[in-house]
Short mmCIF file of N, CA and C in Angstrom, two decimals:
data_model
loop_
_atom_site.label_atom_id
_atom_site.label_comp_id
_atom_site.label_asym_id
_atom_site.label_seq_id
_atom_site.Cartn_x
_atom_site.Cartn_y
_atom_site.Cartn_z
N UNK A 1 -13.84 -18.68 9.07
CA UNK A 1 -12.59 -17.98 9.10
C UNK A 1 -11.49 -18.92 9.53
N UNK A 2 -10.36 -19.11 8.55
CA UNK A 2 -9.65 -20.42 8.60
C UNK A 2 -8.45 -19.76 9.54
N UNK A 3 -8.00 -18.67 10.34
CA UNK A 3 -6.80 -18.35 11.57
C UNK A 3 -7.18 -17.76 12.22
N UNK A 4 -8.33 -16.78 12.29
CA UNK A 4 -8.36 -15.69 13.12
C UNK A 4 -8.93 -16.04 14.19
N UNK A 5 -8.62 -15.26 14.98
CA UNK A 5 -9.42 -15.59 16.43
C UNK A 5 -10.45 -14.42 16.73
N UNK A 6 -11.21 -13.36 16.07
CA UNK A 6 -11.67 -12.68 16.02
C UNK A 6 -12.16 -11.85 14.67
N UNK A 7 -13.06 -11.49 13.95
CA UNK A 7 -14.02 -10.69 13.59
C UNK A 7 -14.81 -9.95 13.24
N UNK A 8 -15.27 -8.53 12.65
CA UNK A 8 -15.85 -7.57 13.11
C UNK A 8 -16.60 -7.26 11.72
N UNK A 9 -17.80 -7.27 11.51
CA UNK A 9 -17.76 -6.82 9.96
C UNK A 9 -18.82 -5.58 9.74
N UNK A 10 -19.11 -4.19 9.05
CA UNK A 10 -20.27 -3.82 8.86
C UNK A 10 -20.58 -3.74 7.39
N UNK A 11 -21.88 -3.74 6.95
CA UNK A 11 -22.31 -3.34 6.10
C UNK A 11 -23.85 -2.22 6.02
N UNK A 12 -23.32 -1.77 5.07
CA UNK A 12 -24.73 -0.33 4.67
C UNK A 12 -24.96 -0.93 3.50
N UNK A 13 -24.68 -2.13 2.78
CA UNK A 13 -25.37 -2.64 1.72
C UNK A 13 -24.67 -2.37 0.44
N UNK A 14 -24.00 -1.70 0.95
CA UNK A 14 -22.91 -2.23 -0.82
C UNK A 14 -23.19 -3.11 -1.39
N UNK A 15 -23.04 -4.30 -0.33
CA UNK A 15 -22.55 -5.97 -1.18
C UNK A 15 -23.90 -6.15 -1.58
N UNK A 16 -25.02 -5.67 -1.02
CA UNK A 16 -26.06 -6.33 -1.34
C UNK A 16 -26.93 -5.34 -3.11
N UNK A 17 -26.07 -4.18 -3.12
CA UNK A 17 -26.72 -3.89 -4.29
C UNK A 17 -26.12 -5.00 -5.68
N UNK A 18 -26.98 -4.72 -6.56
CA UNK A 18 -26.84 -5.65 -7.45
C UNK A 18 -25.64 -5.15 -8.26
N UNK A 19 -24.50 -6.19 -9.22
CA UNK A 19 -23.99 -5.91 -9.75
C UNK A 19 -22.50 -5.21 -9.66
N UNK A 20 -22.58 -5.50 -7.72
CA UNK A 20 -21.04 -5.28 -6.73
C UNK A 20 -20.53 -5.92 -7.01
N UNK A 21 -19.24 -5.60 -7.47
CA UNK A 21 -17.96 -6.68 -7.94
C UNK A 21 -16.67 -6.77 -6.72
N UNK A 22 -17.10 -6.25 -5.37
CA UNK A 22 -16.19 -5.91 -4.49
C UNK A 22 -17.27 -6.48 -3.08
N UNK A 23 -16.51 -6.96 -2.22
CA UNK A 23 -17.47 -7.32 -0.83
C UNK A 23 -16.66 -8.26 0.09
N UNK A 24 -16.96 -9.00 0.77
CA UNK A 24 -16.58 -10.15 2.00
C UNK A 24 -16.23 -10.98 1.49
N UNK A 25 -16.23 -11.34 -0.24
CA UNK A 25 -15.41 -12.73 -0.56
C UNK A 25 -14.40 -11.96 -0.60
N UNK A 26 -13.41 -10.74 -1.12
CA UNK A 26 -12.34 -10.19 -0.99
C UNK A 26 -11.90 -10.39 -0.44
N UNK A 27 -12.34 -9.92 1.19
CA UNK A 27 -11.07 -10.07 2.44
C UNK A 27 -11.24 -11.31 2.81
N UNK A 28 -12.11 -12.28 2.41
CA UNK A 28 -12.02 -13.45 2.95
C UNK A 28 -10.95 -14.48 1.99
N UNK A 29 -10.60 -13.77 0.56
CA UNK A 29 -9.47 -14.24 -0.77
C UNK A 29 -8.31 -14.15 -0.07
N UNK A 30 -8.35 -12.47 0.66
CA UNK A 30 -7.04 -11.92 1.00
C UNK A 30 -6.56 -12.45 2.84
N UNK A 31 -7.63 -12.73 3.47
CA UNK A 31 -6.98 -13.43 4.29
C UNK A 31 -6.34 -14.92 4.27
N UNK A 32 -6.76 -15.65 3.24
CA UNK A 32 -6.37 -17.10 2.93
C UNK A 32 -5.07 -16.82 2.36
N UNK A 33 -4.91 -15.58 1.47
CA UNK A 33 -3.51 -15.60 1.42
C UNK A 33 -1.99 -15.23 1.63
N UNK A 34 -3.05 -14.04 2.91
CA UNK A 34 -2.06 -14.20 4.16
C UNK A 34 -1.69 -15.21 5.00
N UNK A 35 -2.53 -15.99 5.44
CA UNK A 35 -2.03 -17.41 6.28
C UNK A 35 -1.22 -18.26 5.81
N UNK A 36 -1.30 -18.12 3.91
CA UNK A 36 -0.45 -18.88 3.14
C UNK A 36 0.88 -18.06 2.82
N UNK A 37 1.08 -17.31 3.44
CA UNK A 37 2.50 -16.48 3.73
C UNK A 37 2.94 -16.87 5.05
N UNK A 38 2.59 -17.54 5.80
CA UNK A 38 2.85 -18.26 7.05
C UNK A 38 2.37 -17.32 8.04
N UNK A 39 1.70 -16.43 8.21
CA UNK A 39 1.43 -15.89 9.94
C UNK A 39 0.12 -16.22 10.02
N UNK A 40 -0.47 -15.89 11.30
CA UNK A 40 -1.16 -16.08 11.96
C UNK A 40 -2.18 -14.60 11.58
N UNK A 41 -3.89 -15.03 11.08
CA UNK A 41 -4.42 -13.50 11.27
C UNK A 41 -5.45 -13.93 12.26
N UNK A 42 -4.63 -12.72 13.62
CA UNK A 42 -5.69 -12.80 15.01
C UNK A 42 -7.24 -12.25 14.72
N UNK A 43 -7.04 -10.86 14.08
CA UNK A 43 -8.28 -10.13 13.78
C UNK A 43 -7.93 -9.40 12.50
N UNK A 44 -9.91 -9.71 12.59
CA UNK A 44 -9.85 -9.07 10.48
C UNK A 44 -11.36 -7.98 11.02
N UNK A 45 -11.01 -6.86 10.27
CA UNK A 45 -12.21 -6.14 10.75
C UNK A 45 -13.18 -5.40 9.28
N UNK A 46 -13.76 -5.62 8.39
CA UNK A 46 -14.20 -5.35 7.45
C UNK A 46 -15.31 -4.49 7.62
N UNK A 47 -15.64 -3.53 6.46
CA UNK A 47 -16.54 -2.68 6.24
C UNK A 47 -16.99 -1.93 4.83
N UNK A 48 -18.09 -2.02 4.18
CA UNK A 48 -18.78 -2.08 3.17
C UNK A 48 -19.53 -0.75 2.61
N UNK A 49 -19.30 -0.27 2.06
CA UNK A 49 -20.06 1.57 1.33
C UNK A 49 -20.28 1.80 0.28
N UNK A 50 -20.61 2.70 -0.12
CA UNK A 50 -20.75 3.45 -1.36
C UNK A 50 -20.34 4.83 -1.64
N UNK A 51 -20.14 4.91 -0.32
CA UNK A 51 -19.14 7.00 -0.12
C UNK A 51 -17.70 6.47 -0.22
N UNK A 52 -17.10 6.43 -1.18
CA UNK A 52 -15.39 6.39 -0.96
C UNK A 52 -15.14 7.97 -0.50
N UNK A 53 -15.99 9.21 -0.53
CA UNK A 53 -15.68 10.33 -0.19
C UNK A 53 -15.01 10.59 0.63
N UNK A 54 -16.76 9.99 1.80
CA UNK A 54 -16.60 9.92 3.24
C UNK A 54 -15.25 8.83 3.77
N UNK A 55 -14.92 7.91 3.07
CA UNK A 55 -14.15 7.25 3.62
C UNK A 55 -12.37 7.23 2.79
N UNK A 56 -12.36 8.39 2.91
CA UNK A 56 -10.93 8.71 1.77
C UNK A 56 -10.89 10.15 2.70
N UNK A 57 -8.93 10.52 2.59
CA UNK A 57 -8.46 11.71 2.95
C UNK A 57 -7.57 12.31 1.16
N UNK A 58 -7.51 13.53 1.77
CA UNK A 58 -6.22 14.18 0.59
C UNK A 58 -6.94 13.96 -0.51
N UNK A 59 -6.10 14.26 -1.67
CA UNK A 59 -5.91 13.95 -3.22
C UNK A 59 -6.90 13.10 -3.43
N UNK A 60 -7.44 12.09 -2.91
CA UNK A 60 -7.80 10.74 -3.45
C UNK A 60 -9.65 11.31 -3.01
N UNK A 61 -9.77 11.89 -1.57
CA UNK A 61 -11.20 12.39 -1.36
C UNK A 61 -11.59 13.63 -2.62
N UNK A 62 -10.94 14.17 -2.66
CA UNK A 62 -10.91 14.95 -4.12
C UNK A 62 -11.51 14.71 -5.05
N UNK A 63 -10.77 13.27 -5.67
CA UNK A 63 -11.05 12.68 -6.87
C UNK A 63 -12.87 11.76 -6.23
N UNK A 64 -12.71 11.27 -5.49
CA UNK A 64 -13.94 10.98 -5.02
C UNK A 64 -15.19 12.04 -5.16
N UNK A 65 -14.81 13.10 -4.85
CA UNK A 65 -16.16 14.11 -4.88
C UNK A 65 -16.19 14.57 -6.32
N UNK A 66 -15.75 14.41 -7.40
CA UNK A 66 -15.73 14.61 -8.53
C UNK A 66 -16.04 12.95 -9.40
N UNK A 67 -15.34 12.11 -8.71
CA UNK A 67 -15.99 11.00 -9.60
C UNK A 67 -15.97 9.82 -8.45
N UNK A 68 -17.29 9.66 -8.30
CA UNK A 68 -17.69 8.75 -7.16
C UNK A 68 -17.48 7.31 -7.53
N UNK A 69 -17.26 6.58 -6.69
CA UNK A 69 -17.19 4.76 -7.05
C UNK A 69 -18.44 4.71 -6.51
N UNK A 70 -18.34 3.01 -7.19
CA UNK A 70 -20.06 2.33 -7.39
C UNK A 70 -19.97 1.58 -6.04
N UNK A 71 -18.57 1.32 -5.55
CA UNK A 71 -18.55 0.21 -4.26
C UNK A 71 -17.60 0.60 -3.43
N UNK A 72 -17.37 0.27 -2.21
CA UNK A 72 -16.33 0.06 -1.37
C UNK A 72 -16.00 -0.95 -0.34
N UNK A 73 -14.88 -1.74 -0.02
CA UNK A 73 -15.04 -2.84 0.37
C UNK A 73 -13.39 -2.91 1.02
N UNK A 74 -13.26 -2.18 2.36
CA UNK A 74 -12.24 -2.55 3.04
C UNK A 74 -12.06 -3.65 4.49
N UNK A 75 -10.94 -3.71 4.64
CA UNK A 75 -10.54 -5.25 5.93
C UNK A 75 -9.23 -4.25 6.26
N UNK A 76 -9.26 -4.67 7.40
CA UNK A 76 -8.16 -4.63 8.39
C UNK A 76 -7.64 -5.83 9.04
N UNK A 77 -6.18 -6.25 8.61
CA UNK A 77 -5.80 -7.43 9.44
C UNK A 77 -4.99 -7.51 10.49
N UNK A 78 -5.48 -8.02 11.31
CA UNK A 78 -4.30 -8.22 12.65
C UNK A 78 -3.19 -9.52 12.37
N UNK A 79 -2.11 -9.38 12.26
CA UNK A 79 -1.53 -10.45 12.05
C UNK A 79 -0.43 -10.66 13.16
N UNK A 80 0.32 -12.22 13.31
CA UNK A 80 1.04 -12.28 14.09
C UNK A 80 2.51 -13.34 13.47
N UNK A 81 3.42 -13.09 13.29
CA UNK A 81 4.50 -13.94 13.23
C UNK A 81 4.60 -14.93 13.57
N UNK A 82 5.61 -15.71 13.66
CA UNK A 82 6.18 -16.61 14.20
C UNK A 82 6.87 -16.41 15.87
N UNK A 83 7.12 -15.42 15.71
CA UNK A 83 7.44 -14.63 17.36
C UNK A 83 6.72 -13.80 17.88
N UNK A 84 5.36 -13.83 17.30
CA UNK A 84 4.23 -13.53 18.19
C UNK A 84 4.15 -11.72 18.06
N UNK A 85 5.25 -11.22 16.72
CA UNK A 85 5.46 -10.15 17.00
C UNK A 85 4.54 -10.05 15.50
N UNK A 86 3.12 -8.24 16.07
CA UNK A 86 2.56 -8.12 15.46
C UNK A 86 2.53 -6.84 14.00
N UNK A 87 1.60 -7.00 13.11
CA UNK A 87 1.68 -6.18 11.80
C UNK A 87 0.12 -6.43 11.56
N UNK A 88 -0.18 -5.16 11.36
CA UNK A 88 -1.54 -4.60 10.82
C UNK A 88 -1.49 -4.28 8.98
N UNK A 89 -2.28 -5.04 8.18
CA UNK A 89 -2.50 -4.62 7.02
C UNK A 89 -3.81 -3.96 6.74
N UNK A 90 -3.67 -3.14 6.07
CA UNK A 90 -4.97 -2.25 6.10
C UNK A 90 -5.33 -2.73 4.12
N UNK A 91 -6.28 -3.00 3.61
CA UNK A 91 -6.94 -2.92 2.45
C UNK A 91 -8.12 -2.72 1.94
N UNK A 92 -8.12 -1.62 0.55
CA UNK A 92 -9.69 -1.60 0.41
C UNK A 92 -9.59 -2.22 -1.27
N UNK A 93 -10.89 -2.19 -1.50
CA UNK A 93 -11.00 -2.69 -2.98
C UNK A 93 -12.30 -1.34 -3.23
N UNK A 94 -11.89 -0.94 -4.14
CA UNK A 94 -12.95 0.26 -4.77
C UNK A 94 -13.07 -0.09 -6.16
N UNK A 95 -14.62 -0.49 -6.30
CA UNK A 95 -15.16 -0.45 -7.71
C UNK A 95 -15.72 0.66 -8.11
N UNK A 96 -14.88 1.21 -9.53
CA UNK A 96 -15.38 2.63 -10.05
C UNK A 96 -16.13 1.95 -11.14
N UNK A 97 -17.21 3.42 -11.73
CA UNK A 97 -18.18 3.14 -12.82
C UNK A 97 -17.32 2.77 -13.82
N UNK A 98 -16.46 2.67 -14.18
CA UNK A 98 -15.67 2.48 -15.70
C UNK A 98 -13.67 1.92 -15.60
N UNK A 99 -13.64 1.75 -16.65
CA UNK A 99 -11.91 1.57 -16.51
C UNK A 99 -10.85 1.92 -16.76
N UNK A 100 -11.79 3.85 -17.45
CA UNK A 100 -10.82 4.84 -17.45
C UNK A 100 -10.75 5.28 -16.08
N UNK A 101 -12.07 5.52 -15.12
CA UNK A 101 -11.78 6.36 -13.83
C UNK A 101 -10.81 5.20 -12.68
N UNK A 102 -11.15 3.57 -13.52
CA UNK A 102 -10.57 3.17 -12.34
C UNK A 102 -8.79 3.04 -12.48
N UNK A 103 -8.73 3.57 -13.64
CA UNK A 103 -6.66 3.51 -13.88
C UNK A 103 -6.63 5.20 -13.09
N UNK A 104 -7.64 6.22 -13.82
CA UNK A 104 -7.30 7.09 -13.24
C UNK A 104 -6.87 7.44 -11.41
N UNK A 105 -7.92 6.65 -10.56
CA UNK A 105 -7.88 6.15 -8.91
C UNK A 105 -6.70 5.50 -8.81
N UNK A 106 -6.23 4.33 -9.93
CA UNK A 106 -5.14 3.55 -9.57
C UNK A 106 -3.69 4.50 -9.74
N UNK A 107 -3.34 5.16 -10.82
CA UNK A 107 -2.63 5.99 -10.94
C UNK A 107 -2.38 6.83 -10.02
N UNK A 108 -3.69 7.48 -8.58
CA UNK A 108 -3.18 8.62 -8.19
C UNK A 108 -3.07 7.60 -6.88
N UNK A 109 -3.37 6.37 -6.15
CA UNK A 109 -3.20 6.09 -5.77
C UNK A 109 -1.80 5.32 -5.21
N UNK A 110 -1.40 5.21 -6.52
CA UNK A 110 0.39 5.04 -6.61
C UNK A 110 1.25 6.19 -6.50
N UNK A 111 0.93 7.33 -6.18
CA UNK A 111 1.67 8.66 -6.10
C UNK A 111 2.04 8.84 -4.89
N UNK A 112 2.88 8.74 -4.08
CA UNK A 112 3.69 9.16 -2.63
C UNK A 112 2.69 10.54 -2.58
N UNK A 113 1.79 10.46 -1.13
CA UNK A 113 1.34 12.02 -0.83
C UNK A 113 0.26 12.55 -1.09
N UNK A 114 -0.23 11.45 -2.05
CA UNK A 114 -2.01 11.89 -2.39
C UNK A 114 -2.79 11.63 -1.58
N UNK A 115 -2.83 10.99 -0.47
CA UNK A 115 -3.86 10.44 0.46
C UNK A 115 -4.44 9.12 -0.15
N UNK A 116 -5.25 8.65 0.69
CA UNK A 116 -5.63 6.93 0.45
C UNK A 116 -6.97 6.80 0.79
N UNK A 117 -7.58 5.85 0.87
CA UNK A 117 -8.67 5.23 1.17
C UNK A 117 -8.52 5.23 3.15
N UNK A 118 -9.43 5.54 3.71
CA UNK A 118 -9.06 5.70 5.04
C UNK A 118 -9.46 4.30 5.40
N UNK A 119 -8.07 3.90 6.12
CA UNK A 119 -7.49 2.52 6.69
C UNK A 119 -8.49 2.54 8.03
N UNK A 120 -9.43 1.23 7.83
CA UNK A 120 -10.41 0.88 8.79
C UNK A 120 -8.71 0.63 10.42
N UNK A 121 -8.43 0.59 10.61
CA UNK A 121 -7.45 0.37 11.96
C UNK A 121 -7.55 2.06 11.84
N UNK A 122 -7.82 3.08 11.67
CA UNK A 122 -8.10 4.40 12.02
C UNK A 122 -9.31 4.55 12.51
N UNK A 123 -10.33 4.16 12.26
CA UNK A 123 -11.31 4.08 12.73
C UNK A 123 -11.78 3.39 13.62
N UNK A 124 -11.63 1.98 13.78
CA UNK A 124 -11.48 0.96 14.29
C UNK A 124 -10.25 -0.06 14.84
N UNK A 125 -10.95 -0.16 16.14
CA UNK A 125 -9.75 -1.12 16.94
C UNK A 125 -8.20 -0.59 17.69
N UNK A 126 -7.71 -1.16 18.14
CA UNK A 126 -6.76 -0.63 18.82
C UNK A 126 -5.47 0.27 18.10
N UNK A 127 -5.26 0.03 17.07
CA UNK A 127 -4.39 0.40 16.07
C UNK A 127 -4.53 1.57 15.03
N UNK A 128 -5.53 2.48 16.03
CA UNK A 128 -5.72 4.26 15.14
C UNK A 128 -4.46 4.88 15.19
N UNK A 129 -3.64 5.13 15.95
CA UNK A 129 -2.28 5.50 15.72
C UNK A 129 -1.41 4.97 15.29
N UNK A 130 -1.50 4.01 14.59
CA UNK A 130 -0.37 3.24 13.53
C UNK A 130 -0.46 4.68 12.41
N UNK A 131 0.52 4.63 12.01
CA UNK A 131 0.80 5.77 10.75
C UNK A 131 1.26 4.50 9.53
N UNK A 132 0.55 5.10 8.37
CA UNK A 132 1.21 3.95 7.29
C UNK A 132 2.19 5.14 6.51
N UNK A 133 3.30 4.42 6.03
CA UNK A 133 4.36 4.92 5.85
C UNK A 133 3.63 5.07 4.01
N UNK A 134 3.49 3.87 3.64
CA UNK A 134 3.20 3.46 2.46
C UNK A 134 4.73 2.47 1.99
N UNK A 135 5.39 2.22 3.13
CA UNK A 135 7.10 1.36 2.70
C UNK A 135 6.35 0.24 1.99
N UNK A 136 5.63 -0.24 3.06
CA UNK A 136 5.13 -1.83 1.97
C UNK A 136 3.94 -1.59 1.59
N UNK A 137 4.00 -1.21 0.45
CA UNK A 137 2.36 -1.20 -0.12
C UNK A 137 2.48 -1.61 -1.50
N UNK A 138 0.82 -1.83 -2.12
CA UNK A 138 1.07 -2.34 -3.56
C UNK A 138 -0.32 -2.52 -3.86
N UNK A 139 -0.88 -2.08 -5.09
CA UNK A 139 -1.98 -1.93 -5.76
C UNK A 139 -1.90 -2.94 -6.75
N UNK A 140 -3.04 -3.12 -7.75
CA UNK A 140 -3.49 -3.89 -8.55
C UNK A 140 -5.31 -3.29 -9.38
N UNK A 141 -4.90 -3.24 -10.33
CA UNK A 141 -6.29 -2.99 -11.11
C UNK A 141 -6.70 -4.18 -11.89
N UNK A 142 -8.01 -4.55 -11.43
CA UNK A 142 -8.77 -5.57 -12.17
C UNK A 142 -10.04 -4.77 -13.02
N UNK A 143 -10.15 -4.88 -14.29
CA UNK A 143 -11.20 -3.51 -14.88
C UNK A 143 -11.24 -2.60 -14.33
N UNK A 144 -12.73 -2.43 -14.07
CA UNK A 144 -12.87 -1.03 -12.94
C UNK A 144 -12.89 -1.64 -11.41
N UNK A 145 -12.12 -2.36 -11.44
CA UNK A 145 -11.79 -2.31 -9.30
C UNK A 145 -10.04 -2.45 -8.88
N UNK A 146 -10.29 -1.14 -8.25
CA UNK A 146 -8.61 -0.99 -8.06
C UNK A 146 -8.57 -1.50 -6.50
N UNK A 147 -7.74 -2.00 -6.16
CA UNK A 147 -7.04 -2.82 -4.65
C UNK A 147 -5.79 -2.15 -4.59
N UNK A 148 -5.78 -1.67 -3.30
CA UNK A 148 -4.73 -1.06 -2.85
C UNK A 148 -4.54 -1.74 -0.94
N UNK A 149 -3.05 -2.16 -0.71
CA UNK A 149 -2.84 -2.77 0.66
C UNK A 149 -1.54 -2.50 1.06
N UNK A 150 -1.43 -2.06 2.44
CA UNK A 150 -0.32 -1.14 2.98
C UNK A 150 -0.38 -2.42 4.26
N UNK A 151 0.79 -2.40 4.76
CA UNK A 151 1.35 -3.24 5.89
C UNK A 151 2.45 -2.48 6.67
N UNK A 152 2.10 -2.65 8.27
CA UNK A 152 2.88 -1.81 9.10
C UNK A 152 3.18 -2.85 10.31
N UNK A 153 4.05 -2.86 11.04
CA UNK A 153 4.64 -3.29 12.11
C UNK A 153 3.94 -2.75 12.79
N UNK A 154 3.78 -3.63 14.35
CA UNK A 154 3.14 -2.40 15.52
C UNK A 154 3.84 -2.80 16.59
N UNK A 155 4.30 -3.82 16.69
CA UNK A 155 4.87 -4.32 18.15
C UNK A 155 5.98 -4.62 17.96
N UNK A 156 7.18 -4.35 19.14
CA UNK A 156 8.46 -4.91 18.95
C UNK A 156 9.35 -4.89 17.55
N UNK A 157 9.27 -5.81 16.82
CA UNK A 157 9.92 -6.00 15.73
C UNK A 157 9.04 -6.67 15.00
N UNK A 158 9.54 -7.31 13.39
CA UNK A 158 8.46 -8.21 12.75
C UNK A 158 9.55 -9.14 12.12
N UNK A 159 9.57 -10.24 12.34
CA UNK A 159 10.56 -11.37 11.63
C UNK A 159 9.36 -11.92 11.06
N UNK A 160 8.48 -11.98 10.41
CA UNK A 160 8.12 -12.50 9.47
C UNK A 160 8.05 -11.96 8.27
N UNK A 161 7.02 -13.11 7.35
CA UNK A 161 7.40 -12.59 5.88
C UNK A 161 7.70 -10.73 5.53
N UNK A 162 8.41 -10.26 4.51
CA UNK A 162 8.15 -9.32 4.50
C UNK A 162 7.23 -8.59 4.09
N UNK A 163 7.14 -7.11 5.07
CA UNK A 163 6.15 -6.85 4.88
C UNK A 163 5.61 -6.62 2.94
N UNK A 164 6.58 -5.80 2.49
CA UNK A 164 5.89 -5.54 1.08
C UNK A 164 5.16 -6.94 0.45
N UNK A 165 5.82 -8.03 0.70
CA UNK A 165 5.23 -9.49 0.54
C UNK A 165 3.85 -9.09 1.08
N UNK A 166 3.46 -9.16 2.14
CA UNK A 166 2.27 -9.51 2.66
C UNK A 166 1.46 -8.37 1.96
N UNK A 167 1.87 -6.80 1.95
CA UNK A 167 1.38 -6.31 1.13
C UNK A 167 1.01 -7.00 -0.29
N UNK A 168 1.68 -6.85 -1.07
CA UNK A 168 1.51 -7.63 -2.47
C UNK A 168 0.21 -8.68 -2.21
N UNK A 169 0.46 -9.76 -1.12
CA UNK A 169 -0.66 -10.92 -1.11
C UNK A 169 -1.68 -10.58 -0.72
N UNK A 170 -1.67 -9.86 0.16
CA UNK A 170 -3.51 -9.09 0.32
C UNK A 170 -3.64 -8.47 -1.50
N UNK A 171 -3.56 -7.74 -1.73
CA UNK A 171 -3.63 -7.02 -2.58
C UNK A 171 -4.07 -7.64 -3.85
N UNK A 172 -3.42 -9.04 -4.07
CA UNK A 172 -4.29 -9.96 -5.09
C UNK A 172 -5.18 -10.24 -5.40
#
């Protein structure tokens, strides 16, 4: 891990079934190109499934219990500025069976109000009460694996890059 000063990862074997197109090289893509946006990532906290159900609220758990993904593969980043002032990015990558269901996920996932993939900093780590606005966020569909990454301020102020930036660069 080329900035962080911390860690955390689980897996139930997603990555290890055959034919996962989503896993730990992701957040390990998307943290290299956060550092190359200039901050600092203190902590990265990753986690690996096959229930996007269980791990989705609103609109989006919906579409989950009607058409399940083959993978799931989210990170949480702790990041820090240049003034030491911090921002949490939350991202998952969900591989669906096909690349109609995965425009369909990407589509409702771009809708203000549908609910999201539940942001590991809710579950984990100090940062369950961060609320994501969705101000800086930004998706991307590769076939069937849609990436979706939201970025929030938590401390003080944030003079670094902006956030929708850092959004966007996880999200690649």
């Amino acid at each position: 891990m080329s900035s962080g000063d911390a860690s955390v990862a689980a897996d139930d074997g997603a990555q290890a079934r055959n034919g996962s197109h989503v896993g730990s090289s992701d957040s390990s893509a998307a943290q290299t190109r956060l550092v190359g946006q200039g901050v600092r990532v203190i902590a990265t906290v990753t986690d690996d499934s096959a229930d996007c159900a269980a791990n989705s609220y609103g609109q989006i758990q919906d579409f989950f219990r009607g058409t399940p993904c083959a993978a799931l593969h989210r990170a949480h980043f702790e990041l820090r500025d240049q003034d030491g002032d911090a921002a949490v990015v939350a991202v998952s990558w969900v591989e669906m069976p096909d690349e109609s269901s995965a425009r369909a996920l990407e589509q409702l996932l771009d809708t203000s109000g549908t609910g999201n993939v539940t942001e590991l900093s809710r579950e984990r780590g100090r940062y369950g009460t961060v609320r994501y606005t969705g101000d800086a966020y930004a998706s991307r569909r590769d076939g069937h694996v849609v990436v979706n990454a939201q970025a929030e301020p938590v401390a003080r102020g944030w003079s670094g890059p902006s956030l929708t930036s850092i959004a966007t660069s996880a999200a690649q």
